[in-house]
Coordinates of C-alpha atoms and ligand atoms in Angstrom, one line a residue:
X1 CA 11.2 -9.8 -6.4
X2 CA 11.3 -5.9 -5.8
X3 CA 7.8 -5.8 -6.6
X4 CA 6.4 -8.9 -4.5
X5 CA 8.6 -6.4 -1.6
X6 CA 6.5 -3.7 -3.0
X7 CA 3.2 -6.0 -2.4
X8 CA 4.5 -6.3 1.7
X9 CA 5.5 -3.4 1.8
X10 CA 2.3 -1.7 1.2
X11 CA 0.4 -4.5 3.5
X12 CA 2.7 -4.1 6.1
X13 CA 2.3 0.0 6.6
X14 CA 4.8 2.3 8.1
X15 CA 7.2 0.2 9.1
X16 CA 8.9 -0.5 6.0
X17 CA 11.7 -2.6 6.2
X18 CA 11.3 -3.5 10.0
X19 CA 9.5 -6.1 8.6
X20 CA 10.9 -8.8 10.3
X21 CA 8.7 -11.8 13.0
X22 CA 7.4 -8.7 14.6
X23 CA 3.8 -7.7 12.9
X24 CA 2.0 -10.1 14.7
X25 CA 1.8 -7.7 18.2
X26 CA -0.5 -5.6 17.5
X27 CA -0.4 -2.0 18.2
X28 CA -2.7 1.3 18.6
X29 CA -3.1 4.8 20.0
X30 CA -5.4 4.2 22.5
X31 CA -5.8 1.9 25.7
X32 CA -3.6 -1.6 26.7
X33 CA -1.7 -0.9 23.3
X34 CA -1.2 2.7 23.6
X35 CA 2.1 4.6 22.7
X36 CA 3.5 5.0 26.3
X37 CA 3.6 0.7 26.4
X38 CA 4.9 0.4 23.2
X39 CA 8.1 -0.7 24.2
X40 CA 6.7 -3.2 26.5
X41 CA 4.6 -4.2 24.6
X42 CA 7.0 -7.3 22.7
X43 CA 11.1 -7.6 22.9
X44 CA 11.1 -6.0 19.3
X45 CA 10.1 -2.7 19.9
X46 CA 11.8 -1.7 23.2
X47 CA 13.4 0.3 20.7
X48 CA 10.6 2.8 21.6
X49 CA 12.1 3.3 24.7
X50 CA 14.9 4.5 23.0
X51 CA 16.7 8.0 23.8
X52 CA 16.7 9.1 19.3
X53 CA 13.2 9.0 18.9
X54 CA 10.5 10.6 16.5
X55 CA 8.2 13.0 16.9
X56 CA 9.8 15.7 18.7
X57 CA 9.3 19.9 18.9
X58 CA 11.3 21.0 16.1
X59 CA 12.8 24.5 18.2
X60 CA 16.2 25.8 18.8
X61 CA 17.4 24.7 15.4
X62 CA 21.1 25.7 14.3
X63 CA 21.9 26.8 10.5
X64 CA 24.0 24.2 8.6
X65 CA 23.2 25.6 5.7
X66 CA 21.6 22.3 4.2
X67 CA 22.1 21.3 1.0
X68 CA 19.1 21.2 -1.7
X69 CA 17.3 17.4 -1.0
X70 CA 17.9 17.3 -5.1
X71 CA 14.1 15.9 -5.1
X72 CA 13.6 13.7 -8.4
X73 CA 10.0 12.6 -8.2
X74 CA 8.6 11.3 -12.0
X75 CA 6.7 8.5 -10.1
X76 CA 2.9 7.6 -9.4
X77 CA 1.0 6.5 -7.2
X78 CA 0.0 3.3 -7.7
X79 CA -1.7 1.9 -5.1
X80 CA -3.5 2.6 -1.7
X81 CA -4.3 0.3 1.6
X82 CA -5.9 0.9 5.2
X83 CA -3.6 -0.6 6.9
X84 CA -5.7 0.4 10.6
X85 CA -3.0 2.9 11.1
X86 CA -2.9 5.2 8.6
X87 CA -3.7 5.8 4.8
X88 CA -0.7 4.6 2.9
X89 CA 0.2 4.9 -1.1
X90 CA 2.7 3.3 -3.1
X91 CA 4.5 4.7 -5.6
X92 CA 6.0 3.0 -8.8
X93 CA 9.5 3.0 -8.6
X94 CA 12.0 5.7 -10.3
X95 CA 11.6 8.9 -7.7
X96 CA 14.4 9.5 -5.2
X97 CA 15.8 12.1 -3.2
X98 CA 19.5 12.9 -2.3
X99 CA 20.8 13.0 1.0
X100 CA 24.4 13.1 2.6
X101 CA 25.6 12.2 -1.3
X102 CA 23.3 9.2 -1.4
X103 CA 20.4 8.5 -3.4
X104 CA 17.1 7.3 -1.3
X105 CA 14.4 5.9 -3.2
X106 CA 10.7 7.0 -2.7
X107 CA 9.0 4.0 -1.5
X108 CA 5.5 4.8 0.2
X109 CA 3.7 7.7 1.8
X110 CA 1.0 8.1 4.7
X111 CA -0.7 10.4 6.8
X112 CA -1.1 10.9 10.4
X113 CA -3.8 13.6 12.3
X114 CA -2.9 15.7 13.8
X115 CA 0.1 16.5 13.0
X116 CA 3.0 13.9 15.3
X117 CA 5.9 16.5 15.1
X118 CA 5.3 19.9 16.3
X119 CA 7.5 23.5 14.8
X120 CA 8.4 25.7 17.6
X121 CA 5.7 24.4 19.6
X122 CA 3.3 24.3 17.2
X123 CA 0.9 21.0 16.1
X124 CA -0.7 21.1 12.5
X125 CA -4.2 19.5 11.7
X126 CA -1.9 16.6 10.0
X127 CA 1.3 15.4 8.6
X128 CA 2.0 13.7 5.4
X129 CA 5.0 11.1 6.0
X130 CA 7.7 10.3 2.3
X131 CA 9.3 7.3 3.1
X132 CA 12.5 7.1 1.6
X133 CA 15.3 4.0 1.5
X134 CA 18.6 3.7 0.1
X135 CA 20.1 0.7 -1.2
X136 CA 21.4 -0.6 2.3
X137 CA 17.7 -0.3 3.2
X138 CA 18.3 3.2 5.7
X139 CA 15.6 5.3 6.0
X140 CA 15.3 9.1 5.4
X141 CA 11.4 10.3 6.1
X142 CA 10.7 14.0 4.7
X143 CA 7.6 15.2 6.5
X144 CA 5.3 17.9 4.8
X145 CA 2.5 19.5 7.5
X146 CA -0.4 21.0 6.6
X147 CA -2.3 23.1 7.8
X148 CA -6.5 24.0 6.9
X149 CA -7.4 26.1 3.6
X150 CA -7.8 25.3 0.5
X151 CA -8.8 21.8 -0.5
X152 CA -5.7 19.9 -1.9
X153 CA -7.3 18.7 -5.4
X154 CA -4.7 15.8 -5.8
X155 CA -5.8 14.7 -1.9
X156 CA -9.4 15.2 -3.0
X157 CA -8.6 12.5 -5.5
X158 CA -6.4 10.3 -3.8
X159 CA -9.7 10.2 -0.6
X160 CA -12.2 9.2 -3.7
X161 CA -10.1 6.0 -3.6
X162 CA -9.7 5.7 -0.2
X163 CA -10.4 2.1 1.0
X164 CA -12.7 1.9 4.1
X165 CA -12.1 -2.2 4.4
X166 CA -8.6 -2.4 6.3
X167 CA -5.4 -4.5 4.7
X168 CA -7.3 -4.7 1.1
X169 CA -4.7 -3.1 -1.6
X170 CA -6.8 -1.4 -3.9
X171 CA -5.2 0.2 -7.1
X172 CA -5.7 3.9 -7.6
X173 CA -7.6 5.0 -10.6
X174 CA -7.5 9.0 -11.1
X175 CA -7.8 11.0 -13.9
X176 CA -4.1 12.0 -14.3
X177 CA -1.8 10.1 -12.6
X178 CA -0.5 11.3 -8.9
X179 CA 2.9 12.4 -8.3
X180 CA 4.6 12.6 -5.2
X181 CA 5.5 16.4 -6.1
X182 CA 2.2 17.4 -5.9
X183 CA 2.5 16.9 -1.8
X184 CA 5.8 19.2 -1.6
X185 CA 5.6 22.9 -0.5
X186 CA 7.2 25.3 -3.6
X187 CA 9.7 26.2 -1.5
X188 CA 11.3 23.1 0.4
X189 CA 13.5 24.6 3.0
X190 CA 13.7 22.0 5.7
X191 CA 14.3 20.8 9.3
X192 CA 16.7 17.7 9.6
X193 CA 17.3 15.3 12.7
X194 CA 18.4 11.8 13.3
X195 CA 15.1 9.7 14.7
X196 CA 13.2 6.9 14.4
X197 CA 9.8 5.1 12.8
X198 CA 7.2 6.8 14.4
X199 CA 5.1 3.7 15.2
X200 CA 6.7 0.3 16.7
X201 CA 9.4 -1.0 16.2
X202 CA 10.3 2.8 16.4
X203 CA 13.8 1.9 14.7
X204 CA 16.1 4.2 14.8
X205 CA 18.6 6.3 12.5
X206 CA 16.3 7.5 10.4
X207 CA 17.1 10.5 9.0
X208 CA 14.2 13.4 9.5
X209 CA 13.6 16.0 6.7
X210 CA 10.6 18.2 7.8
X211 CA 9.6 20.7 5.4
X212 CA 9.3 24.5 7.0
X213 CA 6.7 25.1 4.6
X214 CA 2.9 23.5 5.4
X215 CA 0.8 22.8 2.1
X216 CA -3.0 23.8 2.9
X217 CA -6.2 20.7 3.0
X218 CA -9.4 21.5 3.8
X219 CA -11.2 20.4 7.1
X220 CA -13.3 18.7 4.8
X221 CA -10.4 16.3 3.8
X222 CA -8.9 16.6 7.2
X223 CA -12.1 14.8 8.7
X224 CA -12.6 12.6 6.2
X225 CA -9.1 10.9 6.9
X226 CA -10.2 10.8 10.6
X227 CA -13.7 9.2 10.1
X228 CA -12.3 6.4 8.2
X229 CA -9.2 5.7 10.7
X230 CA -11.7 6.2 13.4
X231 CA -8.6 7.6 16.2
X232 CA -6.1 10.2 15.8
X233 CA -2.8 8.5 14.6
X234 CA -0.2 10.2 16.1
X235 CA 2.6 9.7 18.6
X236 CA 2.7 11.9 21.4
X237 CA 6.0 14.1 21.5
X238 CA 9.5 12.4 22.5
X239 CA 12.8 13.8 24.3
X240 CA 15.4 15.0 22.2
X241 CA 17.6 13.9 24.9
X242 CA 20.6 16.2 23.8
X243 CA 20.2 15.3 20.0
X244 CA 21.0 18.8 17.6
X245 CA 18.5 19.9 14.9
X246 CA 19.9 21.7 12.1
X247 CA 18.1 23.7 9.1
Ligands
ZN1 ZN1 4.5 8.2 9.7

């Protein structure tokens, strides 16, 4: 059972478990079906007109002394799919991360140029997405950003498997196996805030872990992710209407 989830989950794309009647209205960033109707766009995601969503400008943040994320990530990836939106990878099961005494379970990551949140103003050439669930099937997304320089060898290898043909699963062959820690900054200081899937239904109470620190791709890799998606794939900035961000 958990693995035939797996399967959709993978097919399906970011929204993991908001998988309900609703992936049949499609969605982009661009035209009729453009971010700003999104929640007019069906019944089930007027949630993205909703006053806690994701991305915001990460500024003004208050110290609460944030407790270590306890990141436990043994996993590998396992499998990759264009899913039209975004590059996603599965992971096999067994990595987690803690938050508010909990353990979330790595499920899937994915990519989005340029970056969707911004830090004190500031947008990066792209932002990698950890989607995380706990056993009541909440959400907490760590986002890493990087920023150009080096090429990221473990990206360079997760591209040389990257499918062009959209909603085709393919299973990643590398070298060494992939895992997820390879796509964390050494030193993982973060933002937190409470907001939403970033693409409809834009659910919300998700709980935001952004990473201070950006990890360095190439343009190279940069543009190759962009050619094959063919659009940029990010949200434009929402309000934080009030909402506190803590580090
Ligand atoms: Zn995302």
């Amino acid at each position: 059972m958990l693995k035939k989830m797996g399967f959709l989950m993978t097919l399906i794309g970011c929204n993991v478990y908001s998988m309900a009647a609703d992936q049949t209205t499609s969605w982009s960033y661009h035209g009729n079906s453009a971010p700003e109707y999104w929640g007019i766009l069906a019944p089930e995601y007027a949630t993205c007109n909703g006053y806690n969503q994701t991305p915001i400008n990460i500024t003004g943040s208050i110290d609460a002394q944030l407790p270590n994320l306890n990141i436990d990530y043994p996993s590998h990836a396992h499998t990759i799919i264009n899913n039209g939106h975004t590059i996603q990878i599965a992971y096999t099961d067994g990595s987690s991360i803690e938050v508010d005494g909990e353990r979330f379970a790595l499920k899937q990551m994915h990519f989005h140029t340029p970056s969707e949140n911004h830090i004190e103003g500031q947008s990066f050439p792209m932002e990698l997405h950890l989607v995380h669930a706990n056993a009541a099937g909440a959400l907490a997304v760590i986002g890493v950003m990087f920023e150009y320089g080096q090429a990221h060898p473990q990206l360079k290898q997760l591209w040389q498997n990257m499918p062009k043909t959209k909603n085709q699963p393919k299973v990643i062959h590398t070298p060494n196996p992939i895992i997820a820690t390879e796509f964390l900054p050494k030193k993982q200081d973060y933002y937190r805030f409470s907001g939403s899937l970033t693409t409809p239904p834009c659910s919300e109470g998700v709980r935001w872990l952004v990473m201070k620190q950006p990890l360095q791709a190439s343009k190279d890799q940069i543009q190759q992710f962009d050619e094959v998606m063919g659009t940029h794939t990010n949200r434009p900035l929402q309000n934080l209407n009030g909402r506190m961000i803590v580090h």
